């Protein structure tokens, strides 16, 4: 298999993209000799660059890319069209409910084989509404270089990265101000990936909540934040998604669950601080996430699917609690 990875790195991607495609593509190039192809912006002045892209694309019999929802950037789409006979596959994230029709029609029209989707709820709906398509659940991976335990220790109490739920945010502000604790929260684009990982590692708690229903269309999926915090060696604090993905993939004893409005925050944190096993639980969860949910592991799973057309299995957590033992369930592609 000659695998080409169509990268948008020359197309001014969003800052958070650095923890998505780059670590995945690097792992696929390092371990499976895939070639990374970087289409330039669509401009007459870049014709020479486009000739080079075409030369690379024609060497591939499988093309793979990542996309926000129903389609990649036009330049990536054009690059994929330069070899019509190539098999195409993509990984769609932010597959919100209001995007399902577009994702489904696009995947069927372009013959994606398969279309990996980050959210289980979306996969179930896509399979039901588009039986001719090939949709498979593939949870996010983690940039384990940026998000890793560090030697600096825990110098801040809590860190909230990215979008915040205002009621819980305000409750945590009051909690920390009353006790003189350091609470750090990031604005979009204000930190590099490495800085975010460093801050996450230095926190006692890493805040997590599922996406707002108005943003997701009603889905409540497992997003990257849950895995990023654990990969950094930090205990989670927040709200579980309603999809059941967390309970299936991650240990429940690694998160301090609170009400979405923060009404029970004080009591929950006080009880959590009395738990003698909480640090040991986080250490075990950190090792587990880094082994089974890194982008390197996702690269292995994607390559297995594309090279051998075989479904891949993944370890799941016993619902009764994480005890360091794993069991295997249905193949990853099964919803």
PDB file of N, CA and C in Angstrom, residues 250-315:
ATOM      1  N   UNK A 250     -12.616   5.147  29.450  1.00  0.00           N
ATOM      2  CA  UNK A 250     -11.763   5.764  30.466  1.00  0.00           C
ATOM      3  C   UNK A 250     -12.229   5.383  31.871  1.00  0.00           C
ATOM      4  N   UNK A 251     -11.332   5.396  32.851  1.00  0.00           N
ATOM      5  CA  UNK A 251     -11.676   4.986  34.217  1.00  0.00           C
ATOM      6  C   UNK A 251     -12.459   6.058  34.970  1.00  0.00           C
ATOM      7  N   UNK A 252     -13.541   5.643  35.596  1.00  0.00           N
ATOM      8  CA  UNK A 252     -14.378   6.582  36.344  1.00  0.00           C
ATOM      9  C   UNK A 252     -13.691   7.114  37.596  1.00  0.00           C
ATOM     10  N   UNK A 253     -12.761   6.353  38.161  1.00  0.00           N
ATOM     11  CA  UNK A 253     -12.129   6.836  39.388  1.00  0.00           C
ATOM     12  C   UNK A 253     -11.030   7.861  39.127  1.00  0.00           C
ATOM     13  N   UNK A 254     -10.883   8.295  37.862  1.00  0.00           N
ATOM     14  CA  UNK A 254      -9.907   9.337  37.535  1.00  0.00           C
ATOM     15  C   UNK A 254     -10.550  10.708  37.393  1.00  0.00           C
ATOM     16  N   UNK A 255     -11.859  10.806  37.656  1.00  0.00           N
ATOM     17  CA  UNK A 255     -12.559  12.079  37.535  1.00  0.00           C
ATOM     18  C   UNK A 255     -13.362  12.357  38.796  1.00  0.00           C
ATOM     19  N   UNK A 256     -13.323  13.600  39.246  1.00  0.00           N
ATOM     20  CA  UNK A 256     -14.192  14.075  40.321  1.00  0.00           C
ATOM     21  C   UNK A 256     -15.405  14.706  39.656  1.00  0.00           C
ATOM     22  N   UNK A 257     -16.539  14.019  39.720  1.00  0.00           N
ATOM     23  CA  UNK A 257     -17.733  14.490  39.029  1.00  0.00           C
ATOM     24  C   UNK A 257     -18.472  15.524  39.871  1.00  0.00           C
ATOM     25  N   UNK A 258     -18.927  16.588  39.204  1.00  0.00           N
ATOM     26  CA  UNK A 258     -19.688  17.642  39.868  1.00  0.00           C
ATOM     27  C   UNK A 258     -20.904  17.981  39.021  1.00  0.00           C
ATOM     28  N   UNK A 259     -21.845  18.694  39.619  1.00  0.00           N
ATOM     29  CA  UNK A 259     -23.024  19.137  38.888  1.00  0.00           C
ATOM     30  C   UNK A 259     -22.624  20.174  37.841  1.00  0.00           C
ATOM     31  N   UNK A 260     -23.324  20.226  36.706  1.00  0.00           N
ATOM     32  CA  UNK A 260     -22.977  21.186  35.656  1.00  0.00           C
ATOM     33  C   UNK A 260     -22.988  22.638  36.114  1.00  0.00           C
ATOM     34  N   UNK A 261     -23.831  22.956  37.097  1.00  0.00           N
ATOM     35  CA  UNK A 261     -23.884  24.341  37.577  1.00  0.00           C
ATOM     36  C   UNK A 261     -22.931  24.596  38.742  1.00  0.00           C
ATOM     37  N   UNK A 262     -22.183  23.578  39.146  1.00  0.00           N
ATOM     38  CA  UNK A 262     -21.224  23.750  40.231  1.00  0.00           C
ATOM     39  C   UNK A 262     -21.838  23.843  41.609  1.00  0.00           C
ATOM     40  N   UNK A 263     -23.117  23.504  41.739  1.00  0.00           N
ATOM     41  CA  UNK A 263     -23.796  23.668  43.027  1.00  0.00           C
ATOM     42  C   UNK A 263     -23.221  22.772  44.121  1.00  0.00           C
ATOM     43  N   UNK A 264     -22.634  21.648  43.752  1.00  0.00           N
ATOM     44  CA  UNK A 264     -22.064  20.737  44.746  1.00  0.00           C
ATOM     45  C   UNK A 264     -20.539  20.744  44.719  1.00  0.00           C
ATOM     46  N   UNK A 265     -19.946  21.767  44.122  1.00  0.00           N
ATOM     47  CA  UNK A 265     -18.495  21.780  43.917  1.00  0.00           C
ATOM     48  C   UNK A 265     -17.728  21.675  45.231  1.00  0.00           C
ATOM     49  N   UNK A 266     -18.090  22.491  46.215  1.00  0.00           N
ATOM     50  CA  UNK A 266     -17.357  22.493  47.481  1.00  0.00           C
ATOM     51  C   UNK A 266     -17.369  21.113  48.134  1.00  0.00           C
ATOM     52  N   UNK A 267     -18.550  20.528  48.225  1.00  0.00           N
ATOM     53  CA  UNK A 267     -18.674  19.231  48.889  1.00  0.00           C
ATOM     54  C   UNK A 267     -17.928  18.146  48.126  1.00  0.00           C
ATOM     55  N   UNK A 268     -18.019  18.175  46.809  1.00  0.00           N
ATOM     56  CA  UNK A 268     -17.357  17.150  45.996  1.00  0.00           C
ATOM     57  C   UNK A 268     -15.833  17.242  46.112  1.00  0.00           C
ATOM     58  N   UNK A 269     -15.305  18.447  46.086  1.00  0.00           N
ATOM     59  CA  UNK A 269     -13.856  18.608  46.190  1.00  0.00           C
ATOM     60  C   UNK A 269     -13.347  18.219  47.576  1.00  0.00           C
ATOM     61  N   UNK A 270     -14.097  18.583  48.602  1.00  0.00           N
ATOM     62  CA  UNK A 270     -13.679  18.209  49.953  1.00  0.00           C
ATOM     63  C   UNK A 270     -13.658  16.689  50.115  1.00  0.00           C
ATOM     64  N   UNK A 271     -14.665  16.012  49.560  1.00  0.00           N
ATOM     65  CA  UNK A 271     -14.684  14.549  49.632  1.00  0.00           C
ATOM     66  C   UNK A 271     -13.552  13.950  48.797  1.00  0.00           C
ATOM     67  N   UNK A 272     -13.282  14.564  47.661  1.00  0.00           N
ATOM     68  CA  UNK A 272     -12.231  14.043  46.787  1.00  0.00           C
ATOM     69  C   UNK A 272     -10.858  14.152  47.439  1.00  0.00           C
ATOM     70  N   UNK A 273     -10.633  15.242  48.154  1.00  0.00           N
ATOM     71  CA  UNK A 273      -9.338  15.431  48.806  1.00  0.00           C
ATOM     72  C   UNK A 273      -9.106  14.415  49.919  1.00  0.00           C
ATOM     73  N   UNK A 274     -10.179  13.837  50.442  1.00  0.00           N
ATOM     74  CA  UNK A 274     -10.042  12.823  51.496  1.00  0.00           C
ATOM     75  C   UNK A 274      -9.833  11.415  50.926  1.00  0.00           C
ATOM     76  N   UNK A 275      -9.943  11.270  49.617  1.00  0.00           N
ATOM     77  CA  UNK A 275      -9.807   9.956  48.986  1.00  0.00           C
ATOM     78  C   UNK A 275      -8.327   9.564  48.915  1.00  0.00           C
ATOM     79  N   UNK A 276      -7.904   8.544  49.632  1.00  0.00           N
ATOM     80  CA  UNK A 276      -6.473   8.185  49.648  1.00  0.00           C
ATOM     81  C   UNK A 276      -5.991   7.557  48.341  1.00  0.00           C
ATOM     82  N   UNK A 277      -6.929   7.127  47.494  1.00  0.00           N
ATOM     83  CA  UNK A 277      -6.543   6.415  46.272  1.00  0.00           C
ATOM     84  C   UNK A 277      -6.564   7.295  45.027  1.00  0.00           C
ATOM     85  N   UNK A 278      -6.876   8.582  45.182  1.00  0.00           N
ATOM     86  CA  UNK A 278      -7.082   9.401  43.984  1.00  0.00           C
ATOM     87  C   UNK A 278      -5.804   9.577  43.176  1.00  0.00           C
ATOM     88  N   UNK A 279      -4.679   9.763  43.819  1.00  0.00           N
ATOM     89  CA  UNK A 279      -3.431   9.947  43.065  1.00  0.00           C
ATOM     90  C   UNK A 279      -3.034   8.661  42.338  1.00  0.00           C
ATOM     91  N   UNK A 280      -3.218   7.537  43.004  1.00  0.00           N
ATOM     92  CA  UNK A 280      -2.890   6.263  42.375  1.00  0.00           C
ATOM     93  C   UNK A 280      -3.805   6.009  41.170  1.00  0.00           C
ATOM     94  N   UNK A 281      -5.069   6.410  41.293  1.00  0.00           N
ATOM     95  CA  UNK A 281      -6.006   6.241  40.183  1.00  0.00           C
ATOM     96  C   UNK A 281      -5.593   7.076  38.977  1.00  0.00           C
ATOM     97  N   UNK A 282      -5.143   8.299  39.227  1.00  0.00           N
ATOM     98  CA  UNK A 282      -4.718   9.171  38.130  1.00  0.00           C
ATOM     99  C   UNK A 282      -3.455   8.633  37.466  1.00  0.00           C
ATOM    100  N   UNK A 283      -2.531   8.129  38.246  1.00  0.00           N
ATOM    101  CA  UNK A 283      -1.303   7.567  37.670  1.00  0.00           C
ATOM    102  C   UNK A 283      -1.621   6.385  36.760  1.00  0.00           C
ATOM    103  N   UNK A 284      -2.533   5.522  37.204  1.00  0.00           N
ATOM    104  CA  UNK A 284      -2.914   4.373  36.380  1.00  0.00           C
ATOM    105  C   UNK A 284      -3.639   4.828  35.120  1.00  0.00           C
ATOM    106  N   UNK A 285      -4.533   5.819  35.268  1.00  0.00           N
ATOM    107  CA  UNK A 285      -5.270   6.324  34.109  1.00  0.00           C
ATOM    108  C   UNK A 285      -4.341   6.998  33.115  1.00  0.00           C
ATOM    109  N   UNK A 286      -3.357   7.712  33.618  1.00  0.00           N
ATOM    110  CA  UNK A 286      -2.381   8.380  32.754  1.00  0.00           C
ATOM    111  C   UNK A 286      -1.635   7.356  31.903  1.00  0.00           C
ATOM    112  N   UNK A 287      -1.138   6.319  32.526  1.00  0.00           N
ATOM    113  CA  UNK A 287      -0.403   5.287  31.790  1.00  0.00           C
ATOM    114  C   UNK A 287      -1.298   4.597  30.768  1.00  0.00           C
ATOM    115  N   UNK A 288      -2.536   4.351  31.145  1.00  0.00           N
ATOM    116  CA  UNK A 288      -3.493   3.684  30.260  1.00  0.00           C
ATOM    117  C   UNK A 288      -3.805   4.530  29.031  1.00  0.00           C
ATOM    118  N   UNK A 289      -4.103   5.814  29.249  1.00  0.00           N
ATOM    119  CA  UNK A 289      -4.429   6.705  28.134  1.00  0.00           C
ATOM    120  C   UNK A 289      -3.240   6.855  27.198  1.00  0.00           C
ATOM    121  N   UNK A 290      -2.072   7.014  27.746  1.00  0.00           N
ATOM    122  CA  UNK A 290      -0.887   7.208  26.913  1.00  0.00           C
ATOM    123  C   UNK A 290      -0.580   5.959  26.078  1.00  0.00           C
ATOM    124  N   UNK A 291      -0.905   4.793  26.600  1.00  0.00           N
ATOM    125  CA  UNK A 291      -0.652   3.563  25.853  1.00  0.00           C
ATOM    126  C   UNK A 291      -1.705   3.303  24.791  1.00  0.00           C
ATOM    127  N   UNK A 292      -2.972   3.542  25.119  1.00  0.00           N
ATOM    128  CA  UNK A 292      -4.057   3.095  24.250  1.00  0.00           C
ATOM    129  C   UNK A 292      -4.745   4.209  23.460  1.00  0.00           C
ATOM    130  N   UNK A 293      -4.490   5.460  23.784  1.00  0.00           N
ATOM    131  CA  UNK A 293      -5.216   6.542  23.113  1.00  0.00           C
ATOM    132  C   UNK A 293      -4.301   7.638  22.590  1.00  0.00           C
ATOM    133  N   UNK A 294      -3.072   7.307  22.298  1.00  0.00           N
ATOM    134  CA  UNK A 294      -2.169   8.275  21.666  1.00  0.00           C
ATOM    135  C   UNK A 294      -2.450   8.320  20.168  1.00  0.00           C
ATOM    136  N   UNK A 295      -1.965   9.376  19.506  1.00  0.00           N
ATOM    137  CA  UNK A 295      -2.077   9.416  18.046  1.00  0.00           C
ATOM    138  C   UNK A 295      -1.240   8.308  17.412  1.00  0.00           C
ATOM    139  N   UNK A 296      -0.176   7.880  18.069  1.00  0.00           N
ATOM    140  CA  UNK A 296       0.602   6.753  17.549  1.00  0.00           C
ATOM    141  C   UNK A 296      -0.259   5.499  17.493  1.00  0.00           C
ATOM    142  N   UNK A 297      -1.040   5.272  18.549  1.00  0.00           N
ATOM    143  CA  UNK A 297      -1.933   4.110  18.548  1.00  0.00           C
ATOM    144  C   UNK A 297      -3.009   4.254  17.479  1.00  0.00           C
ATOM    145  N   UNK A 298      -3.546   5.462  17.303  1.00  0.00           N
ATOM    146  CA  UNK A 298      -4.541   5.670  16.249  1.00  0.00           C
ATOM    147  C   UNK A 298      -3.917   5.428  14.871  1.00  0.00           C
ATOM    148  N   UNK A 299      -2.660   5.818  14.690  1.00  0.00           N
ATOM    149  CA  UNK A 299      -1.978   5.573  13.416  1.00  0.00           C
ATOM    150  C   UNK A 299      -1.917   4.076  13.128  1.00  0.00           C
ATOM    151  N   UNK A 300      -1.619   3.276  14.142  1.00  0.00           N
ATOM    152  CA  UNK A 300      -1.563   1.827  13.964  1.00  0.00           C
ATOM    153  C   UNK A 300      -2.933   1.277  13.571  1.00  0.00           C
ATOM    154  N   UNK A 301      -3.987   1.797  14.211  1.00  0.00           N
ATOM    155  CA  UNK A 301      -5.332   1.300  13.935  1.00  0.00           C
ATOM    156  C   UNK A 301      -5.799   1.697  12.535  1.00  0.00           C
ATOM    157  N   UNK A 302      -5.521   2.934  12.142  1.00  0.00           N
ATOM    158  CA  UNK A 302      -5.900   3.383  10.803  1.00  0.00           C
ATOM    159  C   UNK A 302      -5.142   2.586   9.745  1.00  0.00           C
ATOM    160  N   UNK A 303      -3.850   2.385   9.960  1.00  0.00           N
ATOM    161  CA  UNK A 303      -3.054   1.628   8.994  1.00  0.00           C
ATOM    162  C   UNK A 303      -3.556   0.193   8.882  1.00  0.00           C
ATOM    163  N   UNK A 304      -3.896  -0.419   9.997  1.00  0.00           N
ATOM    164  CA  UNK A 304      -4.423  -1.785   9.973  1.00  0.00           C
ATOM    165  C   UNK A 304      -5.694  -1.854   9.144  1.00  0.00           C
ATOM    166  N   UNK A 305      -6.552  -0.864   9.328  1.00  0.00           N
ATOM    167  CA  UNK A 305      -7.824  -0.854   8.586  1.00  0.00           C
ATOM    168  C   UNK A 305      -7.596  -0.641   7.096  1.00  0.00           C
ATOM    169  N   UNK A 306      -6.703   0.272   6.734  1.00  0.00           N
ATOM    170  CA  UNK A 306      -6.497   0.597   5.329  1.00  0.00           C
ATOM    171  C   UNK A 306      -5.650  -0.451   4.614  1.00  0.00           C
ATOM    172  N   UNK A 307      -4.662  -1.006   5.286  1.00  0.00           N
ATOM    173  CA  UNK A 307      -3.752  -1.950   4.636  1.00  0.00           C
ATOM    174  C   UNK A 307      -4.334  -3.354   4.540  1.00  0.00           C
ATOM    175  N   UNK A 308      -5.111  -3.755   5.547  1.00  0.00           N
ATOM    176  CA  UNK A 308      -5.565  -5.144   5.608  1.00  0.00           C
ATOM    177  C   UNK A 308      -7.087  -5.284   5.607  1.00  0.00           C
ATOM    178  N   UNK A 309      -7.821  -4.153   5.614  1.00  0.00           N
ATOM    179  CA  UNK A 309      -9.286  -4.183   5.625  1.00  0.00           C
ATOM    180  C   UNK A 309      -9.828  -5.025   6.771  1.00  0.00           C
ATOM    181  N   UNK A 310      -9.159  -4.953   7.907  1.00  0.00           N
ATOM    182  CA  UNK A 310      -9.614  -5.683   9.084  1.00  0.00           C
ATOM    183  C   UNK A 310     -10.023  -4.700  10.172  1.00  0.00           C
ATOM    184  N   UNK A 311     -11.096  -5.030  10.869  1.00  0.00           N
ATOM    185  CA  UNK A 311     -11.512  -4.205  12.005  1.00  0.00           C
ATOM    186  C   UNK A 311     -10.512  -4.387  13.133  1.00  0.00           C
ATOM    187  N   UNK A 312     -10.345  -3.356  13.930  1.00  0.00           N
ATOM    188  CA  UNK A 312      -9.378  -3.432  15.017  1.00  0.00           C
ATOM    189  C   UNK A 312     -10.096  -3.350  16.349  1.00  0.00           C
ATOM    190  N   UNK A 313      -9.535  -4.004  17.354  1.00  0.00           N
ATOM    191  CA  UNK A 313     -10.119  -4.015  18.681  1.00  0.00           C
ATOM    192  C   UNK A 313      -9.430  -2.995  19.563  1.00  0.00           C
ATOM    193  N   UNK A 314     -10.120  -2.615  20.612  1.00  0.00           N
ATOM    194  CA  UNK A 314      -9.530  -1.678  21.556  1.00  0.00           C
ATOM    195  C   UNK A 314      -9.976  -2.038  22.967  1.00  0.00           C
ATOM    196  N   UNK A 315      -9.159  -1.740  23.962  1.00  0.00           N
ATOM    197  CA  UNK A 315      -9.496  -2.104  25.336  1.00  0.00           C
ATOM    198  C   UNK A 315     -10.580  -1.198  25.897  1.00  0.00           C
TER     199      UNK A 315
END
